[in-house]
Coordinates of N, CA and C in Angstrom, one line a residue:
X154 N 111.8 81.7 128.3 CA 110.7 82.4 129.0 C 109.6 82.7 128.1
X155 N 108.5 82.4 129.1 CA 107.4 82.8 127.8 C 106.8 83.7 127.3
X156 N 107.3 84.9 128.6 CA 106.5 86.6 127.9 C 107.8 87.7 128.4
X157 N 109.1 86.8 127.3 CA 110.1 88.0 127.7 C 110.1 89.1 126.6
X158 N 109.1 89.5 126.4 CA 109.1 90.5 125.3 C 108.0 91.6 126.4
X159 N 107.3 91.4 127.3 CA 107.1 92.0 128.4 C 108.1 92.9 129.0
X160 N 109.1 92.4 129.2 CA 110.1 93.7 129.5 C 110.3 94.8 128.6
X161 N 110.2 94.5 127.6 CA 110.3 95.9 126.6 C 109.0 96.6 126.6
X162 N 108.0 95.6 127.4 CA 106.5 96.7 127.5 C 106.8 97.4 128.4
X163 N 107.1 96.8 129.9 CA 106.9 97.5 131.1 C 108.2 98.5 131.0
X164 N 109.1 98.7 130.5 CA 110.4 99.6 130.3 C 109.7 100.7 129.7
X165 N 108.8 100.6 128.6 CA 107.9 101.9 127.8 C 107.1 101.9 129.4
X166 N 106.5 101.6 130.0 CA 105.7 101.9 131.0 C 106.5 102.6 132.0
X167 N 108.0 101.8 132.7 CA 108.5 102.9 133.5 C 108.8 104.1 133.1
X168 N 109.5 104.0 132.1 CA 110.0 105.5 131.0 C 108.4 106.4 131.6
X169 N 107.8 106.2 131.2 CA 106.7 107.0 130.7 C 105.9 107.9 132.3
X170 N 106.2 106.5 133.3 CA 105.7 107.0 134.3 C 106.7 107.5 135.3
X171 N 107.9 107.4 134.1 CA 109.4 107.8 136.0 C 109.4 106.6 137.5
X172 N 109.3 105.6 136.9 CA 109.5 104.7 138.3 C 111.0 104.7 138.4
X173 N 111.1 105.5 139.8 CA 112.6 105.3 140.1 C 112.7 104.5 140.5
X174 N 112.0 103.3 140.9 CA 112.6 102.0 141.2 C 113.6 101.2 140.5
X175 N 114.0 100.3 140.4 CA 115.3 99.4 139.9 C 113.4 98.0 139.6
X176 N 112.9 98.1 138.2 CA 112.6 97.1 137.7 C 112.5 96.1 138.8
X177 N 111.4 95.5 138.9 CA 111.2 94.1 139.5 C 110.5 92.7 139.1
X178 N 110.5 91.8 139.4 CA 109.8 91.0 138.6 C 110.1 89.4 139.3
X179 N 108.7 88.8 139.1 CA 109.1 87.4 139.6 C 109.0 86.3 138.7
X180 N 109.3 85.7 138.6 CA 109.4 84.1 137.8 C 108.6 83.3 138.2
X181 N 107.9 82.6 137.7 CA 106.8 81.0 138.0 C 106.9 80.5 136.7
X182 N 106.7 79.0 137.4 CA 106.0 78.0 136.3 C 105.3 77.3 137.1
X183 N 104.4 77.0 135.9 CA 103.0 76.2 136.5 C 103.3 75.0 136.5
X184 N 103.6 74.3 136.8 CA 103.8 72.7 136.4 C 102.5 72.0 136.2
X185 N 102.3 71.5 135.1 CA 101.1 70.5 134.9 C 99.9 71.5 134.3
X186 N 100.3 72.6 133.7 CA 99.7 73.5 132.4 C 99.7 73.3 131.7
X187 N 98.2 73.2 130.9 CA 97.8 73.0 129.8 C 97.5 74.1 129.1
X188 N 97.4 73.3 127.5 CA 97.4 74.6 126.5 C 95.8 74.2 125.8
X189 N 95.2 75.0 125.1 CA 94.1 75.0 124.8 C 94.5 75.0 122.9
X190 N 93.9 73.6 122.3 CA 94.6 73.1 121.2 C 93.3 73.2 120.3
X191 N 93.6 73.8 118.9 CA 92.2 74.1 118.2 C 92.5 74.0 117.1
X192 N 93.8 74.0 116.2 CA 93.9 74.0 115.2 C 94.5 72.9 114.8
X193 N 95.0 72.1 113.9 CA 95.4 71.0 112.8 C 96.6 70.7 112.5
X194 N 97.5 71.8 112.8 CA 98.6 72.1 112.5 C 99.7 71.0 113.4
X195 N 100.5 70.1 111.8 CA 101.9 69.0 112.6 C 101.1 68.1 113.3
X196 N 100.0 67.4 112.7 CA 99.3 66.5 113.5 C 99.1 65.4 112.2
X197 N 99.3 64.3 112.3 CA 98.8 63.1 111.9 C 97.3 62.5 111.9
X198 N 96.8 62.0 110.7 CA 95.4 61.7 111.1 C 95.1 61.3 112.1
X199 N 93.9 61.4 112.9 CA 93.7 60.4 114.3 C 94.3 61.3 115.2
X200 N 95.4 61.5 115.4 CA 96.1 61.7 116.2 C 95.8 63.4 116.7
X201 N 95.9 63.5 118.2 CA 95.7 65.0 118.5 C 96.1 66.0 117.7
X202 N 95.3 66.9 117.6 CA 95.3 67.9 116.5 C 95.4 67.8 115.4
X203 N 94.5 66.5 115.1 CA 94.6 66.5 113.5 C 93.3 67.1 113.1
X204 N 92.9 67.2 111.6 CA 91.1 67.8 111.2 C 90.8 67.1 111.6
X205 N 91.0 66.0 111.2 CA 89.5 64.7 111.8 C 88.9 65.3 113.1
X206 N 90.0 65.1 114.0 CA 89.8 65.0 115.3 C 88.8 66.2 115.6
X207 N 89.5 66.8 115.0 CA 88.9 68.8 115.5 C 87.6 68.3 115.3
X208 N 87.3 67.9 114.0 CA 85.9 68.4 113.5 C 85.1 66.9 114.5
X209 N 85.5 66.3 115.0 CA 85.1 65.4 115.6 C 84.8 65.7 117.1
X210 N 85.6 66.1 117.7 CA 85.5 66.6 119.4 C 85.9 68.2 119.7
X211 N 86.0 68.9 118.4 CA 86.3 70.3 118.9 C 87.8 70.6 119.0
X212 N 88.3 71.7 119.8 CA 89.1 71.7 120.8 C 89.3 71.5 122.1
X213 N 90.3 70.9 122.4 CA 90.6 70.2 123.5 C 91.8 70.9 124.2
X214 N 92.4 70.6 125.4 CA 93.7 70.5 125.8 C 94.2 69.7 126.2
X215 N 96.0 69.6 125.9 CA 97.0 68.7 125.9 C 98.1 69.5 127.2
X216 N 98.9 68.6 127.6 CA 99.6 69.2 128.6 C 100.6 70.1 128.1
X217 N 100.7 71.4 128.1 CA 101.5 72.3 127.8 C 103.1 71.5 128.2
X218 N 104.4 71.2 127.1 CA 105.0 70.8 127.6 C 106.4 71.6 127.1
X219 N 105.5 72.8 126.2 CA 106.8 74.0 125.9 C 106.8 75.3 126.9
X220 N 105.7 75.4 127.4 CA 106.0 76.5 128.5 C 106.9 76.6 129.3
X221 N 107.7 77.9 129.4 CA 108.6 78.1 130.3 C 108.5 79.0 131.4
X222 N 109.4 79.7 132.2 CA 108.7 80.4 133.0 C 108.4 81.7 132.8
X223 N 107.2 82.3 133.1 CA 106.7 83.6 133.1 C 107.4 84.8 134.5
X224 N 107.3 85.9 133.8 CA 108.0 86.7 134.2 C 106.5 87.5 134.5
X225 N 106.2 88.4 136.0 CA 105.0 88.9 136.7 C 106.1 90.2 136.7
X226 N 105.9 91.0 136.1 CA 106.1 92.8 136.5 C 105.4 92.8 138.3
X227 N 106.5 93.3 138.8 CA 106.3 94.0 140.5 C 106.3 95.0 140.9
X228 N 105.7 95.5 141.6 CA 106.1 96.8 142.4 C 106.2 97.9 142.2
X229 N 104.8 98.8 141.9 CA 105.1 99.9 141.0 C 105.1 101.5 142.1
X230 N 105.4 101.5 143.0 CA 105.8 101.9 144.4 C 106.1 103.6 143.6
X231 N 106.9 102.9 143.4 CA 108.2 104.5 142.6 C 107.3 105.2 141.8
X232 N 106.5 104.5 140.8 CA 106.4 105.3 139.4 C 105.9 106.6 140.1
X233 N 106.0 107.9 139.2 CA 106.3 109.3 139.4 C 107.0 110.0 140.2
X234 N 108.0 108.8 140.7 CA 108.8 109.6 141.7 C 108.5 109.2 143.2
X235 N 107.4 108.1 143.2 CA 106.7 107.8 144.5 C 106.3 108.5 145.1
X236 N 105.7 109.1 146.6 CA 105.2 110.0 146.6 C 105.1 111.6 146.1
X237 N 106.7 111.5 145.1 CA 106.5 113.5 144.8 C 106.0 113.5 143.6
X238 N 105.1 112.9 142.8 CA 104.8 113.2 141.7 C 105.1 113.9 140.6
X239 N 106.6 113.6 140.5 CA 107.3 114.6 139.4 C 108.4 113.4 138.9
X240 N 108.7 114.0 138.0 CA 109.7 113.1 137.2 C 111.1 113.7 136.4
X241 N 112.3 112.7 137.9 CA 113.6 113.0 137.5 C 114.2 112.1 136.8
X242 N 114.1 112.2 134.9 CA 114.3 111.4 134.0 C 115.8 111.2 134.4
X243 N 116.2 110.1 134.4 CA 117.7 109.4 134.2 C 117.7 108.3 132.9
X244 N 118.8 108.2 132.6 CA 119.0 107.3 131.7 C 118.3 105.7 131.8
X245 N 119.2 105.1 132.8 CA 119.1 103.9 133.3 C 117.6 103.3 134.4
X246 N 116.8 104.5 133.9 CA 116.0 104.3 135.5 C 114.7 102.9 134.4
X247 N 114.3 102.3 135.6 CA 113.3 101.6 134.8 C 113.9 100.2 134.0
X248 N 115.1 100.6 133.7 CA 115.4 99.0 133.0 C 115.6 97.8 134.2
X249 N 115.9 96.7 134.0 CA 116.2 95.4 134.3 C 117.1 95.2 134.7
X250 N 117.6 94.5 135.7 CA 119.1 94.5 136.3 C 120.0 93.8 135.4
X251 N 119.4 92.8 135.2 CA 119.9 91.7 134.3 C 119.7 92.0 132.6
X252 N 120.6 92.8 132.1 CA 120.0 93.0 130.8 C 119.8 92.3 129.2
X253 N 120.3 91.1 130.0 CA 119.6 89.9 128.9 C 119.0 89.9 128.1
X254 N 117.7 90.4 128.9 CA 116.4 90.6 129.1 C 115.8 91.8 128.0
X255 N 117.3 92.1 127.3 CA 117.1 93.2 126.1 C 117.8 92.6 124.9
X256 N 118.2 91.3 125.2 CA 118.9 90.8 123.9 C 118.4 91.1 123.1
X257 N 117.2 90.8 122.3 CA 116.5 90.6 121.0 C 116.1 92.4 120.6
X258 N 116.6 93.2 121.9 CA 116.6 94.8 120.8 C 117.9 95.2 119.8
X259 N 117.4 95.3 118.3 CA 118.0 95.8 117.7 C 118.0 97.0 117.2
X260 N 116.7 97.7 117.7 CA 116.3 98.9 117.4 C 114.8 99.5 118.2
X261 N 114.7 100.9 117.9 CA 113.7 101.1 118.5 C 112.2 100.3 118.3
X262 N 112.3 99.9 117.0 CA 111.3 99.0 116.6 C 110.6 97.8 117.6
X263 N 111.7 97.4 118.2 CA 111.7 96.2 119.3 C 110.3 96.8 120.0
X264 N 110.4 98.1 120.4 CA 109.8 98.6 121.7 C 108.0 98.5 121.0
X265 N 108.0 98.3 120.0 CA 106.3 98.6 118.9 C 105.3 96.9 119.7
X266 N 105.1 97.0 120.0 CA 103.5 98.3 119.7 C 103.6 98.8 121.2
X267 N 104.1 98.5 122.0 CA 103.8 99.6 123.3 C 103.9 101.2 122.9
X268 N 104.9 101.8 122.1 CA 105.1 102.8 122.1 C 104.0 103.4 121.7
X269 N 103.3 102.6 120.1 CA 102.5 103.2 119.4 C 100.8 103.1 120.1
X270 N 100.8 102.0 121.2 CA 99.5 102.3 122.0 C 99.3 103.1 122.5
X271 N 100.4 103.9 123.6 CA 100.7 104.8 124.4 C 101.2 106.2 123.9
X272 N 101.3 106.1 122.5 CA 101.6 107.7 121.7 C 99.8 107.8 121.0
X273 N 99.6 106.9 120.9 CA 98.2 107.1 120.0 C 96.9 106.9 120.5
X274 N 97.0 105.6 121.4 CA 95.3 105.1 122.6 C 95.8 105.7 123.5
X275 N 96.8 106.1 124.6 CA 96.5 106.5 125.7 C 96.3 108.1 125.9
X276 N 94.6 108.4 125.3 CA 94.7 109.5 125.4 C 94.6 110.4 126.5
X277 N 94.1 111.9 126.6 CA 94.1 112.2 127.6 C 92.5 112.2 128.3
X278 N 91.6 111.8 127.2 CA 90.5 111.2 127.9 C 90.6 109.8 128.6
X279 N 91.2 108.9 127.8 CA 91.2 107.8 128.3 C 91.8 107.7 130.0
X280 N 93.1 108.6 129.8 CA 93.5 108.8 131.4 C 93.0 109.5 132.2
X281 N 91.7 110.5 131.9 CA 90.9 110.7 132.6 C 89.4 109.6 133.0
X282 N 89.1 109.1 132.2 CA 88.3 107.7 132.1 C 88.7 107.1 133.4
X283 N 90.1 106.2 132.9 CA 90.5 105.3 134.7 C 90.7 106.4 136.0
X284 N 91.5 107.7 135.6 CA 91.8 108.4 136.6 C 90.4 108.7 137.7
X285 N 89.0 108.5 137.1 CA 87.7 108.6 137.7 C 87.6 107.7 138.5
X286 N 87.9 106.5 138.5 CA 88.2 105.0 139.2 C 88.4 104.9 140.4
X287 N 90.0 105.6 140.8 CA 90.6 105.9 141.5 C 90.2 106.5 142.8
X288 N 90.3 105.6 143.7 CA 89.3 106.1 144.8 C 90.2 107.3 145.5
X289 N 89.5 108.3 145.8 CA 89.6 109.3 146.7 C 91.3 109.3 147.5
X290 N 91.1 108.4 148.4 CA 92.1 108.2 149.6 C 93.4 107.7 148.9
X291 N 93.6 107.6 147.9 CA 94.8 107.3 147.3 C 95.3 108.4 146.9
X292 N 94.6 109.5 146.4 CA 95.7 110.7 145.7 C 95.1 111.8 146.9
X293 N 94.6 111.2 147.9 CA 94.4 112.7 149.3 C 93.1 113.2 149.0
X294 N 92.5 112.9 147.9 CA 91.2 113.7 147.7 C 91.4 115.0 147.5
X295 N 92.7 115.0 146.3 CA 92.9 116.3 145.6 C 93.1 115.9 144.6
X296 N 92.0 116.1 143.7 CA 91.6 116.2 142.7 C 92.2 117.2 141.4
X297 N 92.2 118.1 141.8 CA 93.5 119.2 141.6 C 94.5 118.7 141.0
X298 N 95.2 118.1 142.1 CA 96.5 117.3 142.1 C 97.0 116.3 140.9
X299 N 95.2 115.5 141.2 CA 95.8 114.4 140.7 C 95.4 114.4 139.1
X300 N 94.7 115.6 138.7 CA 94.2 116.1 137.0 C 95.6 116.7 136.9
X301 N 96.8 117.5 137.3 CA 98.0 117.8 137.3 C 99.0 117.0 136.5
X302 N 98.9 115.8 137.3 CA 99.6 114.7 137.1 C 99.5 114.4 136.0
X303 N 97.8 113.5 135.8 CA 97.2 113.4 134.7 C 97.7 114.3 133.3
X304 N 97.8 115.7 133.7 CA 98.4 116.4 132.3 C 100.0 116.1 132.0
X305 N 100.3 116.2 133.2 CA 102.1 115.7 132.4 C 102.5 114.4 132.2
X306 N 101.5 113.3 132.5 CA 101.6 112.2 131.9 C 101.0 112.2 130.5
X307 N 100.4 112.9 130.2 CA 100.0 113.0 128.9 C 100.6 113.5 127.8
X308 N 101.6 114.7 128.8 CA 102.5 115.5 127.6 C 103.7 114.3 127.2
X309 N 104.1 113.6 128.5 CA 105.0 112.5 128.8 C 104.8 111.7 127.6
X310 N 104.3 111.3 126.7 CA 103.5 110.1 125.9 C 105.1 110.5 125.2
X311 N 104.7 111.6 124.0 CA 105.8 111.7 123.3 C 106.9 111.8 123.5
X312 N 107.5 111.6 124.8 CA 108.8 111.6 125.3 C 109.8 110.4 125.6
X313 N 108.7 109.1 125.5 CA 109.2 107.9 125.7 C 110.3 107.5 124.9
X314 N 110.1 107.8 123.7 CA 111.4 106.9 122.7 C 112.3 107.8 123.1
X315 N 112.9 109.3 123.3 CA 113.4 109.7 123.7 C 114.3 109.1 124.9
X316 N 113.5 109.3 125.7 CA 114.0 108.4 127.2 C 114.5 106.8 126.6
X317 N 114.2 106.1 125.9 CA 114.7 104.9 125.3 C 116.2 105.4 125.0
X318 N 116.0 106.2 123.9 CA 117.6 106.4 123.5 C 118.5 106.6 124.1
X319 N 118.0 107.2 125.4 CA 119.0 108.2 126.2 C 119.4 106.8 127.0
X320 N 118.6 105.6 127.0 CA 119.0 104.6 127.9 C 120.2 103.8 127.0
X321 N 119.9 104.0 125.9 CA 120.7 103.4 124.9 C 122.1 103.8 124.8
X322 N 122.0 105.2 124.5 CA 123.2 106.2 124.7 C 123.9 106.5 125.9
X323 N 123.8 105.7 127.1 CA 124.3 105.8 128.5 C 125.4 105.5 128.4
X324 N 126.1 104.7 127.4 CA 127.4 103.9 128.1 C 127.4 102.7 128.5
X325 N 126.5 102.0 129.6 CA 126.1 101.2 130.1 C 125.5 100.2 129.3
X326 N 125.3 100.2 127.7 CA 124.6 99.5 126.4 C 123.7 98.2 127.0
X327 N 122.5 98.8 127.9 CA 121.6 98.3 128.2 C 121.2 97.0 127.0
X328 N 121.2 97.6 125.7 CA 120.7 96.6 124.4 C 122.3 96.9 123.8
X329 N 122.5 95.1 123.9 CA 124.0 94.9 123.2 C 123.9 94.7 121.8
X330 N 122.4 94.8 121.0 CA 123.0 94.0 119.7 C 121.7 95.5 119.2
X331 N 121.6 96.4 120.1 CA 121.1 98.2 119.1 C 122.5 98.4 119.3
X332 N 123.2 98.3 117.9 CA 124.5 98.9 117.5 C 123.7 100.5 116.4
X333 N 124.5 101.3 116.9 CA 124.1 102.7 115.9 C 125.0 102.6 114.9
X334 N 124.3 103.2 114.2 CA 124.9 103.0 112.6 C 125.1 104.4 112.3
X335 N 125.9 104.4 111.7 CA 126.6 105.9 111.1 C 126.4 106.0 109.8
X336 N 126.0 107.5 109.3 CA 125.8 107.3 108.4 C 127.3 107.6 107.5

């Protein structure tokens, strides 16, 4: 799969926003996608992607023939609880059905750089910035409400790796190969 390291983004995204939903997601492949080829690299003189060529015609595209299928994040319905805008943290909420999809975590490190965008850029101006966006008829035209929100998603930031471990620590060993180590 080509962006299965996406699941460990949007997992930092449900944690953070409480989607009680059960994770969703769809699969495609493009058939007959191309990749956009510019560098030199494992290429034979003459031959696609060699210097010559570059410095001769630029970059070009060849038919993408390692792509696999991409994974689309769905359905974000739930996050904060869906309509009640509060958040009943559970362990397991927000992961993957299929947790495969968490092989390659061996630690909380896996989860970087989502964590560190969202502990450090998503501030609480920034979520006021998009929150201005947001037309009226979506949060009732309570404004009130929806600056409310806005603050405990912000207190929320620091609470994510938290919520990771507690997914970790369920029993259920969402990540088979985050083995804890004792000291």
């Amino acid at each position: 799969m080509r962006n299965l390291s996406d699941f460990l983004g949007i997992l930092v995204f449900d944690k953070w926003t409480c989607n009680t939903n059960g994770r969703q997601a769809i699969f495609f492949h493009e058939p007959g996608g191309y990749a956009q080829v510019s560098d030199s690299t494992a290429a034979s003189p003459g031959e696609p992607g060699s210097a010559a060529l570059d410095r001769a015609v630029g970059a070009y595209t060849v038919p993408d023939t390692t792509a696999g299928y991409t994974a689309m994040m769905i359905d974000f319905g739930f996050c904060f609880n869906a309509g009640e805008w509060d958040f009943p943290d559970a362990p397991l909420r927000g992961l993957y059905a299929r947790h495969r999809v968490y092989d390659g975590v061996s630690g909380i490190e896996a989860f970087e750089p989502w964590l560190a965008r969202l502990e450090k850029q998503m501030t609480e101006r920034v979520l006021g910035e998009e929150a201005a966006q947001i037309p009226p008829e979506w949060y009732g035209g309570d404004w009130n409400e929806l600056e409310r929100l806005l603050e405990r998603l912000d207190r929320r930031r620091d609470r994510v790796r938290e919520l990771i471990f507690s997914a970790r620590n369920s029993g259920r060993e969402p990540f088979p190969n985050w083995k804890v180590r004792h000291a």
